[in-house]
mmCIF file of C-alpha atoms in Angstrom:
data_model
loop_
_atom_site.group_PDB
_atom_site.id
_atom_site.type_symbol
_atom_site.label_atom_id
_atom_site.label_comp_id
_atom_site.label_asym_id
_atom_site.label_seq_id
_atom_site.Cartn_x
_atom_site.Cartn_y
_atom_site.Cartn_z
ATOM 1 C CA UNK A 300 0.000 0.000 0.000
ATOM 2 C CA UNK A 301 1.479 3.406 -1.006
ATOM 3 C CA UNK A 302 0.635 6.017 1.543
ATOM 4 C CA UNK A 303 1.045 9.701 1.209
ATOM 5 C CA UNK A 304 0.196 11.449 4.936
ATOM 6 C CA UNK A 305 2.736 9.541 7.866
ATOM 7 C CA UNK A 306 0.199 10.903 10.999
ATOM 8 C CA UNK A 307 2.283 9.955 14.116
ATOM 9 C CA UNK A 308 0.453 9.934 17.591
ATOM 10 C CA UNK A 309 2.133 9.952 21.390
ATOM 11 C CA UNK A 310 -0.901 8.366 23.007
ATOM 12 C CA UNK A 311 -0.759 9.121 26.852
ATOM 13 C CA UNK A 312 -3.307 9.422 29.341
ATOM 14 C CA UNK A 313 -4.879 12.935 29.184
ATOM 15 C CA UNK A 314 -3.322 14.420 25.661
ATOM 16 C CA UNK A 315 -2.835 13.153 22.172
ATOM 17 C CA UNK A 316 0.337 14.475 20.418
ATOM 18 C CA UNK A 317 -0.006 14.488 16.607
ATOM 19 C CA UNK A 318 2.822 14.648 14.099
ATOM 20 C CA UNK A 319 1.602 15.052 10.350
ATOM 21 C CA UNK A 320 4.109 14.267 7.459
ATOM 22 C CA UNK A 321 3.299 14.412 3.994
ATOM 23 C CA UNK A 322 6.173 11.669 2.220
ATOM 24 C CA UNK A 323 9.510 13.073 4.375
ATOM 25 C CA UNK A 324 7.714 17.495 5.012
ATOM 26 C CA UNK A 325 6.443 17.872 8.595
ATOM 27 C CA UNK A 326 3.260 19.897 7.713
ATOM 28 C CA UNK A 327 2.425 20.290 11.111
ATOM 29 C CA UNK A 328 1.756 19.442 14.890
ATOM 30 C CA UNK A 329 -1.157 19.177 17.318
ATOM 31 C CA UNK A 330 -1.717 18.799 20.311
ATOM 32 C CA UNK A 331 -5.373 17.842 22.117
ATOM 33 C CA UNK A 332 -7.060 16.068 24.530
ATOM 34 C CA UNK A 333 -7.302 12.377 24.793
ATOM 35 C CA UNK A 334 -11.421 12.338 23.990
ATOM 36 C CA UNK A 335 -13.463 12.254 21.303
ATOM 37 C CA UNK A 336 -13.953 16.188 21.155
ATOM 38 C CA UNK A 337 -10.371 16.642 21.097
ATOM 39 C CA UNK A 338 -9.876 13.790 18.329
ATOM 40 C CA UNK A 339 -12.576 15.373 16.116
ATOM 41 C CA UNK A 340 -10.567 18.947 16.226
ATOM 42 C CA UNK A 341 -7.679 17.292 14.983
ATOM 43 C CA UNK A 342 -10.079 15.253 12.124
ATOM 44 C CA UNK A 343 -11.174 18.763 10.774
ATOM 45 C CA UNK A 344 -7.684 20.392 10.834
ATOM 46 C CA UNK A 345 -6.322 17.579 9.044
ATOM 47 C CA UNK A 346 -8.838 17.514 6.491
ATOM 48 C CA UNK A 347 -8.318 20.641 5.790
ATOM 49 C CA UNK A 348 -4.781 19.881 4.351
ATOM 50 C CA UNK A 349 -4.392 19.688 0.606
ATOM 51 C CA UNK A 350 -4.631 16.624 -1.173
ATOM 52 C CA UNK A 351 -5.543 14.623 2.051
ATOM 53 C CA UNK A 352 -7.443 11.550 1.610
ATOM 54 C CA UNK A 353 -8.029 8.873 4.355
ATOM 55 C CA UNK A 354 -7.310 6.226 1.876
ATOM 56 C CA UNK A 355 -3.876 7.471 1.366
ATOM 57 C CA UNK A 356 -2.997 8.025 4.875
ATOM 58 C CA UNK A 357 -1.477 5.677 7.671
ATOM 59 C CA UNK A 358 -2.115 5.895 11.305
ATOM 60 C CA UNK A 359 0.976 5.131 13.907
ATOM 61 C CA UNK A 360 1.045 4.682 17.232
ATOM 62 C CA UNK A 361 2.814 2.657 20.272
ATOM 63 C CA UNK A 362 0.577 0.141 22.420
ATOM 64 C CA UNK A 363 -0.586 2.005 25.322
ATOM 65 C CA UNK A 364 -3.482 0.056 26.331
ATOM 66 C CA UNK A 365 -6.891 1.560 27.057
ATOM 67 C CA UNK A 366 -5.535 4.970 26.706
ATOM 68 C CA UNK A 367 -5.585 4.345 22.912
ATOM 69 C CA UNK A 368 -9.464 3.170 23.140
ATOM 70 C CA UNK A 369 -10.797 6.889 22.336
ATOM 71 C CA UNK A 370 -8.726 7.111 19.611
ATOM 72 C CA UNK A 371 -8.899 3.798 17.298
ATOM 73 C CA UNK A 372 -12.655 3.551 18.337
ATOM 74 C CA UNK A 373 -12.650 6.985 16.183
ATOM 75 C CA UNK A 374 -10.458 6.026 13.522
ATOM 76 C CA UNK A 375 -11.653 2.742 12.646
ATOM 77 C CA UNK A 376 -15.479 4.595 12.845
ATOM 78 C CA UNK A 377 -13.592 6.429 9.791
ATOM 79 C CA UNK A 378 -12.276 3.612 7.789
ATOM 80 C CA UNK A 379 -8.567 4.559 8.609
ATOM 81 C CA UNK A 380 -4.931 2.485 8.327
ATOM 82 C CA UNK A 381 -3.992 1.847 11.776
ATOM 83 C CA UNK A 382 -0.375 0.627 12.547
ATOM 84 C CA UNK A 383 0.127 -0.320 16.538
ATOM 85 C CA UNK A 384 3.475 -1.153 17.258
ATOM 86 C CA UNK A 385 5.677 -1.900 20.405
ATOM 87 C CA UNK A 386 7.486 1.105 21.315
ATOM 88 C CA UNK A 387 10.705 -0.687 21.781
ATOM 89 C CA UNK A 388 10.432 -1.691 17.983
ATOM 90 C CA UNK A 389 10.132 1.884 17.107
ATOM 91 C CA UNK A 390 12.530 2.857 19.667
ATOM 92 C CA UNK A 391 15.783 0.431 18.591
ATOM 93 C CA UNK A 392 14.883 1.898 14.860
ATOM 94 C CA UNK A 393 15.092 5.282 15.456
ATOM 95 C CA UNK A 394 18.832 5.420 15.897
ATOM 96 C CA UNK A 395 21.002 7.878 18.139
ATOM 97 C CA UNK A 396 18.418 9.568 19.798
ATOM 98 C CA UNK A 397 18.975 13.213 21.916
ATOM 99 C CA UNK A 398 16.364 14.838 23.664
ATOM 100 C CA UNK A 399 12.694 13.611 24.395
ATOM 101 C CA UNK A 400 9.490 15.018 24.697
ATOM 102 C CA UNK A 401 5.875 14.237 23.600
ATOM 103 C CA UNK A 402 6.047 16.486 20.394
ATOM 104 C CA UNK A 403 9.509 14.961 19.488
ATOM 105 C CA UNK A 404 8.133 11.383 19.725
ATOM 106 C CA UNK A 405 5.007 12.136 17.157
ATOM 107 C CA UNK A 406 7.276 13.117 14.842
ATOM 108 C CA UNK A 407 9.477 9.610 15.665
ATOM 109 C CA UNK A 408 6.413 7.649 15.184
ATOM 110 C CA UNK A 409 5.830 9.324 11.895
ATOM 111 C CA UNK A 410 9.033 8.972 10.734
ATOM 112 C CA UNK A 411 8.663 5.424 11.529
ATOM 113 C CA UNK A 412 5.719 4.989 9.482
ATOM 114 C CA UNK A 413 7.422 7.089 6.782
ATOM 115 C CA UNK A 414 10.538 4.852 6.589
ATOM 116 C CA UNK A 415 8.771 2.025 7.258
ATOM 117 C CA UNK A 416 5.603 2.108 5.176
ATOM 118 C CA UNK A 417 5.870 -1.441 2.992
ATOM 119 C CA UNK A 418 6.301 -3.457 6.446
ATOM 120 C CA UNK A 419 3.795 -1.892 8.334
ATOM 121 C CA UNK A 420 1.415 -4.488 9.712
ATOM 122 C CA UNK A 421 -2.329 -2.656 9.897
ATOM 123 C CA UNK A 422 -4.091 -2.991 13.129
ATOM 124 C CA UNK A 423 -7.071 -5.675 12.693
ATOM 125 C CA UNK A 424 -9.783 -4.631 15.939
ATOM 126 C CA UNK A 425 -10.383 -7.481 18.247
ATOM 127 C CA UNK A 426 -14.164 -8.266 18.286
ATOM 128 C CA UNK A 427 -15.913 -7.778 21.690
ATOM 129 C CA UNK A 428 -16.012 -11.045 23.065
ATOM 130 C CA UNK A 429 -12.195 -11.164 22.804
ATOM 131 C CA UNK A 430 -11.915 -7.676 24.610
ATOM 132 C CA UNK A 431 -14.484 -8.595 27.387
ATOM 133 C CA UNK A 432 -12.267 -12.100 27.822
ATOM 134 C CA UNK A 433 -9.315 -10.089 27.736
ATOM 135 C CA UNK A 434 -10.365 -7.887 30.503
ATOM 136 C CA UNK A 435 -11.571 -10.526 32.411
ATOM 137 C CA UNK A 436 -8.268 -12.304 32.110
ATOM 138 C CA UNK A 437 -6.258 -9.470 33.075
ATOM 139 C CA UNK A 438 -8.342 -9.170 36.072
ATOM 140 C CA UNK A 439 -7.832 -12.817 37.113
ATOM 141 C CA UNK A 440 -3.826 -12.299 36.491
ATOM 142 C CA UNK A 441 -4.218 -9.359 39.082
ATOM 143 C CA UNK A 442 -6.220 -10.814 42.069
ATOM 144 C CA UNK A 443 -3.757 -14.296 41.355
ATOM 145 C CA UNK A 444 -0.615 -11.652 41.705
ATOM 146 C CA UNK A 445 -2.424 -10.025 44.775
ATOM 147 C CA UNK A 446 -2.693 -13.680 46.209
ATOM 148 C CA UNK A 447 0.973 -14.291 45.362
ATOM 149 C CA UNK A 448 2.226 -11.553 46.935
ATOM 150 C CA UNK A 449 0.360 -11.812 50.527
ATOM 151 C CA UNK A 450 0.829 -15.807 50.569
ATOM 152 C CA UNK A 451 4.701 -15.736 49.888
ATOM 153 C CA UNK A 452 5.173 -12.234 52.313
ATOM 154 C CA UNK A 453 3.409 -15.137 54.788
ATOM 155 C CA UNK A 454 5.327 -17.767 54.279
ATOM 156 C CA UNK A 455 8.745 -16.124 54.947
ATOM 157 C CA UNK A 456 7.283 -14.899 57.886
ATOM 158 C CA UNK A 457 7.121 -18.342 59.246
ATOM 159 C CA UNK A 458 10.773 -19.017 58.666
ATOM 160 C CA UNK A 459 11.940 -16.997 61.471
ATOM 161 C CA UNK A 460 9.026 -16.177 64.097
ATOM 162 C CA UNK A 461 6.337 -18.933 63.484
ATOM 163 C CA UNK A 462 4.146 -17.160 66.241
ATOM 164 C CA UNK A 463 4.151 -14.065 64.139
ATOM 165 C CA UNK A 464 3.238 -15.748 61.224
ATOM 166 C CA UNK A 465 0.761 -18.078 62.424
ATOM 167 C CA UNK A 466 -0.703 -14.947 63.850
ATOM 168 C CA UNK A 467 -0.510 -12.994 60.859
ATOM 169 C CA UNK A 468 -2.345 -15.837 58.677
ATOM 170 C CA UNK A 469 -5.405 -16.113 61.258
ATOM 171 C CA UNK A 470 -5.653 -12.040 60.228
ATOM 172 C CA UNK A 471 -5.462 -12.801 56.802
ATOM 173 C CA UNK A 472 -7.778 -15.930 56.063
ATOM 174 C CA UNK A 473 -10.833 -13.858 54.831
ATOM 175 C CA UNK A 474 -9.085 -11.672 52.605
ATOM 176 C CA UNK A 475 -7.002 -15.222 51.347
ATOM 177 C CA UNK A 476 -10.552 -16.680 51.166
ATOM 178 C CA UNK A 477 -12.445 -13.729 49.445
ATOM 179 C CA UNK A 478 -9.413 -13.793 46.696
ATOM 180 C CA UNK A 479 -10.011 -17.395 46.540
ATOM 181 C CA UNK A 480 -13.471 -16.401 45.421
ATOM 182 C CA UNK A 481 -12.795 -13.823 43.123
ATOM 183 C CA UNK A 482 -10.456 -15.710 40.704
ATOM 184 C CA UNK A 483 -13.861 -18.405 41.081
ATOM 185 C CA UNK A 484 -15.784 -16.117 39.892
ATOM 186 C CA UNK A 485 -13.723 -14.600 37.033
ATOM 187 C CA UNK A 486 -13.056 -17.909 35.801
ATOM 188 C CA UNK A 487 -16.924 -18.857 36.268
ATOM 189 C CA UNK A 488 -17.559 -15.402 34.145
ATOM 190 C CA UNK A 489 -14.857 -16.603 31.363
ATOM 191 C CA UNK A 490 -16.583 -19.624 30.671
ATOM 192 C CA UNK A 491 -19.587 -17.711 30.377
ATOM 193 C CA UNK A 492 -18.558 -15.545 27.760
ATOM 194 C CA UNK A 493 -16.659 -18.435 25.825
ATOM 195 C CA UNK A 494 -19.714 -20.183 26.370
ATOM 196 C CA UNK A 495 -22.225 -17.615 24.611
ATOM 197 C CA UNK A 496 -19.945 -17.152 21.240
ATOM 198 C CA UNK A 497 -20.008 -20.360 19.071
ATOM 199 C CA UNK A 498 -16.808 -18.834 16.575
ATOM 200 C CA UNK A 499 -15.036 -18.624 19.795
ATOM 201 C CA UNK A 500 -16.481 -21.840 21.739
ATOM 202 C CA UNK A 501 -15.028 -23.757 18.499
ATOM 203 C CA UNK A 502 -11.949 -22.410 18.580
ATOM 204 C CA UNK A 503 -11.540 -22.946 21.811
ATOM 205 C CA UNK A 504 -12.632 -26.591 21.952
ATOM 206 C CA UNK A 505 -9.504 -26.645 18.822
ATOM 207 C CA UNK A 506 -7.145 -25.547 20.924
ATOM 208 C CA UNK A 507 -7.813 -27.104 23.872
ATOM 209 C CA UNK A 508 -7.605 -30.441 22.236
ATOM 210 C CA UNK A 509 -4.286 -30.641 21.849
ATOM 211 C CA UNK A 510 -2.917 -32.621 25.248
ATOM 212 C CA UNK A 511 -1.688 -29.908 27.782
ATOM 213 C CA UNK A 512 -3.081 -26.951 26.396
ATOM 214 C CA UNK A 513 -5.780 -25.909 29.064
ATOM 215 C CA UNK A 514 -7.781 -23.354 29.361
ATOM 216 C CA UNK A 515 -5.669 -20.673 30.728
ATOM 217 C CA UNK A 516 -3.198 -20.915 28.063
ATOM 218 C CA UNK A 517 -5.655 -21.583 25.507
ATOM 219 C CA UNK A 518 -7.237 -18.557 26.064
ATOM 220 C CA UNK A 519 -3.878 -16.261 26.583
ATOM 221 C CA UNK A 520 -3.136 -17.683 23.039
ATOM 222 C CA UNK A 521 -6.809 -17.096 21.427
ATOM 223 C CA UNK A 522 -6.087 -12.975 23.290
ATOM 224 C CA UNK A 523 -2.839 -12.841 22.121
ATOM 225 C CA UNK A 524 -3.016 -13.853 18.304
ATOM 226 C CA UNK A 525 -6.618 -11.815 18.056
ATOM 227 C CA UNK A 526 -8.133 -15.086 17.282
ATOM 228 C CA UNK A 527 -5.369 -16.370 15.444
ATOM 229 C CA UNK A 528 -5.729 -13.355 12.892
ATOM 230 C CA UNK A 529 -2.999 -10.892 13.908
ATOM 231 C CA UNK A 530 -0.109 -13.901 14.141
ATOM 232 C CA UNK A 531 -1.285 -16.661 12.042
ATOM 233 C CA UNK A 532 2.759 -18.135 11.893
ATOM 234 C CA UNK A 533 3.304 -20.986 14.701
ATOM 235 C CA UNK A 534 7.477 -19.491 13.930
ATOM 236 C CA UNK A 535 6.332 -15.739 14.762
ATOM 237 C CA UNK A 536 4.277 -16.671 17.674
ATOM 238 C CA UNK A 537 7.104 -19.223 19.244
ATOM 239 C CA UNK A 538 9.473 -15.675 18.838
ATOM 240 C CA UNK A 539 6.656 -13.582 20.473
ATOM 241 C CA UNK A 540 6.079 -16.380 23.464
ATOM 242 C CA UNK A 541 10.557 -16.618 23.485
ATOM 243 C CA UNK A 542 10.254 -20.432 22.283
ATOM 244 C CA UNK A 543 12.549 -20.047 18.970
ATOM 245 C CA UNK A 544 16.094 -20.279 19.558
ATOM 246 C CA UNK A 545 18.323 -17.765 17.790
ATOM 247 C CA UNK A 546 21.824 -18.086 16.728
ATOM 248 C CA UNK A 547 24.621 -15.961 18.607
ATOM 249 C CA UNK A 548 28.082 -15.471 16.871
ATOM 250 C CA UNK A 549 30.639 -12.960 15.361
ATOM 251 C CA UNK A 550 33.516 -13.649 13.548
ATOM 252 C CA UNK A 551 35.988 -15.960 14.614
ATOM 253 C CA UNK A 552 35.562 -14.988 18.631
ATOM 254 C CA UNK A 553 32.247 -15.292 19.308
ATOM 255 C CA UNK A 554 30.784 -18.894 18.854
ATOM 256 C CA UNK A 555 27.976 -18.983 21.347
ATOM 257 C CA UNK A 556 25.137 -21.764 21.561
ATOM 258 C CA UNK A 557 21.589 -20.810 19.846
ATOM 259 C CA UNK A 558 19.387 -19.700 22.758
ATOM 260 C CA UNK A 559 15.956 -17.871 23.243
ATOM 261 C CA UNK A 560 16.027 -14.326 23.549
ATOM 262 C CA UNK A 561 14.600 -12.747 26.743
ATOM 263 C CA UNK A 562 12.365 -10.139 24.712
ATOM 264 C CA UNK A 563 9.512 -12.010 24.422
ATOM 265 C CA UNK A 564 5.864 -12.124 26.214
ATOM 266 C CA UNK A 565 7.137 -13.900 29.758
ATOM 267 C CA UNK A 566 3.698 -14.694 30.643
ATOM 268 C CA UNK A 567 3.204 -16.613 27.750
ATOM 269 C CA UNK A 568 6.022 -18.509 27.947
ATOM 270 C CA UNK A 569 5.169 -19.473 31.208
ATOM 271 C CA UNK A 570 2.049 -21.296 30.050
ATOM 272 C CA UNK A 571 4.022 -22.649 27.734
ATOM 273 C CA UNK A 572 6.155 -23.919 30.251
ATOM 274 C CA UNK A 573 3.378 -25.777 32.202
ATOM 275 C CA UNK A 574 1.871 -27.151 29.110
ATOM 276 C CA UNK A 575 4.312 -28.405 28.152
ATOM 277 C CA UNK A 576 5.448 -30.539 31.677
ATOM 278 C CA UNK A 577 1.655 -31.773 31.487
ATOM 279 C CA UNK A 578 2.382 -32.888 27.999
ATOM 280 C CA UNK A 579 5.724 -35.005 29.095
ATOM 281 C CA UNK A 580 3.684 -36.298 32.237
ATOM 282 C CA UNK A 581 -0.080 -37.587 30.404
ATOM 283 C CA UNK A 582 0.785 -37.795 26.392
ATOM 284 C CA UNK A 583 2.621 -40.710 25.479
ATOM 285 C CA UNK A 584 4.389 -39.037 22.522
ATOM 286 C CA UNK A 585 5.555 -36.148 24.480
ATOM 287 C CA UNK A 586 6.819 -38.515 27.277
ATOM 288 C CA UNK A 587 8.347 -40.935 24.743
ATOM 289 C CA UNK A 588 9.995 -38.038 22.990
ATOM 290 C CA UNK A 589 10.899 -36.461 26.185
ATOM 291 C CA UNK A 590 12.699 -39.386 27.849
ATOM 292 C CA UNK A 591 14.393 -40.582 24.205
ATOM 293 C CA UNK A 592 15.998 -37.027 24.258
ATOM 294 C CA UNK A 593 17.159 -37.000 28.314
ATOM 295 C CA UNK A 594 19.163 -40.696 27.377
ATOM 296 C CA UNK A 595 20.602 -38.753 24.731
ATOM 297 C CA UNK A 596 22.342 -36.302 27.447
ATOM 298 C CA UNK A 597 20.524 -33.550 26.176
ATOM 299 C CA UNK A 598 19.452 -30.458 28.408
ATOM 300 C CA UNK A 599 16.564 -30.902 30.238
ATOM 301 C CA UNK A 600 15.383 -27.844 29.719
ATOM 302 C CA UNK A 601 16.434 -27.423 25.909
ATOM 303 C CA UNK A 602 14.060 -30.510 25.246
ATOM 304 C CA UNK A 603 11.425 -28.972 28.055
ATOM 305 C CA UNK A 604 11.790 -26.306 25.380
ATOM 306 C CA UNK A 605 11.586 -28.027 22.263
ATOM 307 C CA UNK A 606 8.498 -30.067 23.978
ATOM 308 C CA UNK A 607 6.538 -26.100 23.914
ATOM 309 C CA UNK A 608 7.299 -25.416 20.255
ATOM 310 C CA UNK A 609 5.638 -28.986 18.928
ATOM 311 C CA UNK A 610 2.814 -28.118 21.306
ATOM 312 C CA UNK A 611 2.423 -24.081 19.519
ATOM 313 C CA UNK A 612 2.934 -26.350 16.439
ATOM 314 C CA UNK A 613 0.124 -28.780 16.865
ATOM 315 C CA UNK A 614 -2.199 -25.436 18.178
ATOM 316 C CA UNK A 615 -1.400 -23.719 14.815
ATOM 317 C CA UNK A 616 -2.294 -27.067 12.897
ATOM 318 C CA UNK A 617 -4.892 -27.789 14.203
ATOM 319 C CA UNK A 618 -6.605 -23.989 13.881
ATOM 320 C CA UNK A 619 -5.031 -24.000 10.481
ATOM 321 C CA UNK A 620 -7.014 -27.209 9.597
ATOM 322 C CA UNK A 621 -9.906 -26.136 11.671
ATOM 323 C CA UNK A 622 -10.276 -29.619 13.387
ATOM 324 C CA UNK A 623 -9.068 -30.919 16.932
ATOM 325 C CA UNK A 624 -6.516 -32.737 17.026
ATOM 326 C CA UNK A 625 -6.275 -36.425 15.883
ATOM 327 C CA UNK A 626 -3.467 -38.264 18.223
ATOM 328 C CA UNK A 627 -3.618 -41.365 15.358
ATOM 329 C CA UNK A 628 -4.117 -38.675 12.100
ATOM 330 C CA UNK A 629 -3.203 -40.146 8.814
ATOM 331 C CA UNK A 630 -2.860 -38.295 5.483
ATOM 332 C CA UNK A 631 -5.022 -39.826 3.117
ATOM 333 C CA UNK A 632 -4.151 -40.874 -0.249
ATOM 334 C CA UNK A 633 -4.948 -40.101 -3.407
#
């Protein structure tokens, strides 16, 4: 797609900072409040440019959460190109970088965009049973955290005045109990709303058949790939969840092993992580494959590793195919 306005945007909390290039010429800035009145200034300023056309311009921002709600809610209610993109991406491109303010990173953004306008990847919404589950999975990642924290703060308590702790604990049972309840709850609520789409009540029954995927991680992976829509490679996603190994070596001095790279989604790859052990303990493949690789001296946690990209694999396959999975499947023959 050939674009001719680059419109960066610094999305924060209260303001919107807008950068507007036509091909490499700054036309101009703008700065307004982060609602819909403020958005809809901007709209008829930047209409009134010459030769602007929606259909020739491209949207950039950084992900920012709900404080870019206002914003795409408006431009996709125009028909717009969005591009969201991580702000360390747009960062590490940039270059030698001096100075920083909102107004400076618009015109970043748009540069980005500029310099960057055959690779964009255009922002697909998610539909609204996807935000409502992600919400509601967010919310049971908090209260779990909040339970972490209070449980563990209790239980090194105990390792060095037991009376304290015990003490402490007695205090802290209904609030341990009414968290207890919560995540209940949530969870009851996520079934719910899996439950009452049948496009997403498919695709989760798909996902979930593959042998340790459960229903936590199959529904991180369902939010995360936007239904399997924004990242439809089982490669790209195993880089995103810090599965694929990548190679590390210069020259003649530097001959280091492949390994994953830490930039990654950590939470993911923690599901991953349990899947996967569930997979080595209750499917025979897994287990067989598992324990053939361990006699070999391999690392244990290189084929622990290895054991989460066959499951993303077999995931991707099996939404691909739009089936469940088949433990005996044969390809049939012409």
């Amino acid at each position: 797609m050939n674009y001719n306005f680059f419109i960066g945007i610094d999305v924060s909390k209260k303001t919107l900072d807008f950068a507007v290039l036509k091909g490499k010429e700054l036309l101009f800035k703008w700065v307004s409040e982060n609602d819909e009145s403020g958005i809809r200034k901007f709209w008829a300023q930047l209409k009134l440019q010459q030769g602007f056309c929606v259909n020739e311009a491209i949207f950039c921002m950084e992900h920012t959460g709900i404080y870019n709600q206002h914003l795409l809610s408006f431009l996709y209610s125009k028909k717009a190109f969005v591009c969201l993109e991580a702000a360390v991406h747009i960062k590490l491109s940039s270059g030698l970088q001096r100075g920083k303010s909102d107004q400076i990173d618009a015109v970043r953004i748009a540069q980005y965009a500029y310099k960057n306008s055959m690779e964009l990847r255009l922002w697909q919404p998610k539909r609204q049973v996807i935000q409502q589950l992600k919400h509601l999975s967010g919310l049971r990642n908090r209260v779990i955290n909040a339970r972490k924290q209070l449980t563990v703060a209790l239980n090194e308590t105990s390792g060095f005045d037991k009376n304290a702790a015990r003490e402490c604990k007695k205090l802290c049972k209904a609030s341990l109990k009414a968290m207890d309840e919560d995540i209940k709850r949530i969870e009851l609520k996520m079934d719910r709303v899996i439950a009452s789409d049948l496009e997403l009540k498919r695709l989760f029954s798909i996902v979930t058949s593959v042998e340790g995927i459960g229903k936590v991680t199959a529904t991180e992976m369902i939010i995360t790939t936007n239904e399997f829509k924004d990242i439809t490679d089982p490669a790209k996603f195993a880089c995103y969840s810090g599965v694929a190994p990548f190679e590390y070596s210069s020259g003649s001095s530097i001959k280091g092993k492949p390994r994953v790279s830490h930039k990654a989604n950590k939470h993911m790859k923690s599901l991953l992580h349990m899947a996967a052990l569930v997979a080595i303990n209750y499917n025979a493949d897994m287990k067989a494959y598992y324990q053939r690789k361990v006699d070999q001296k391999k690392n244990k946690m290189l084929v622990i590793n290895a054991v989460r990209n066959k499951l993303i694999w077999r995931v991707f396959a099996c939404v691909r195919n739009d089936c469940p999975y088949q433990k005996n499947y044969q390809i049939a023959l012409a």
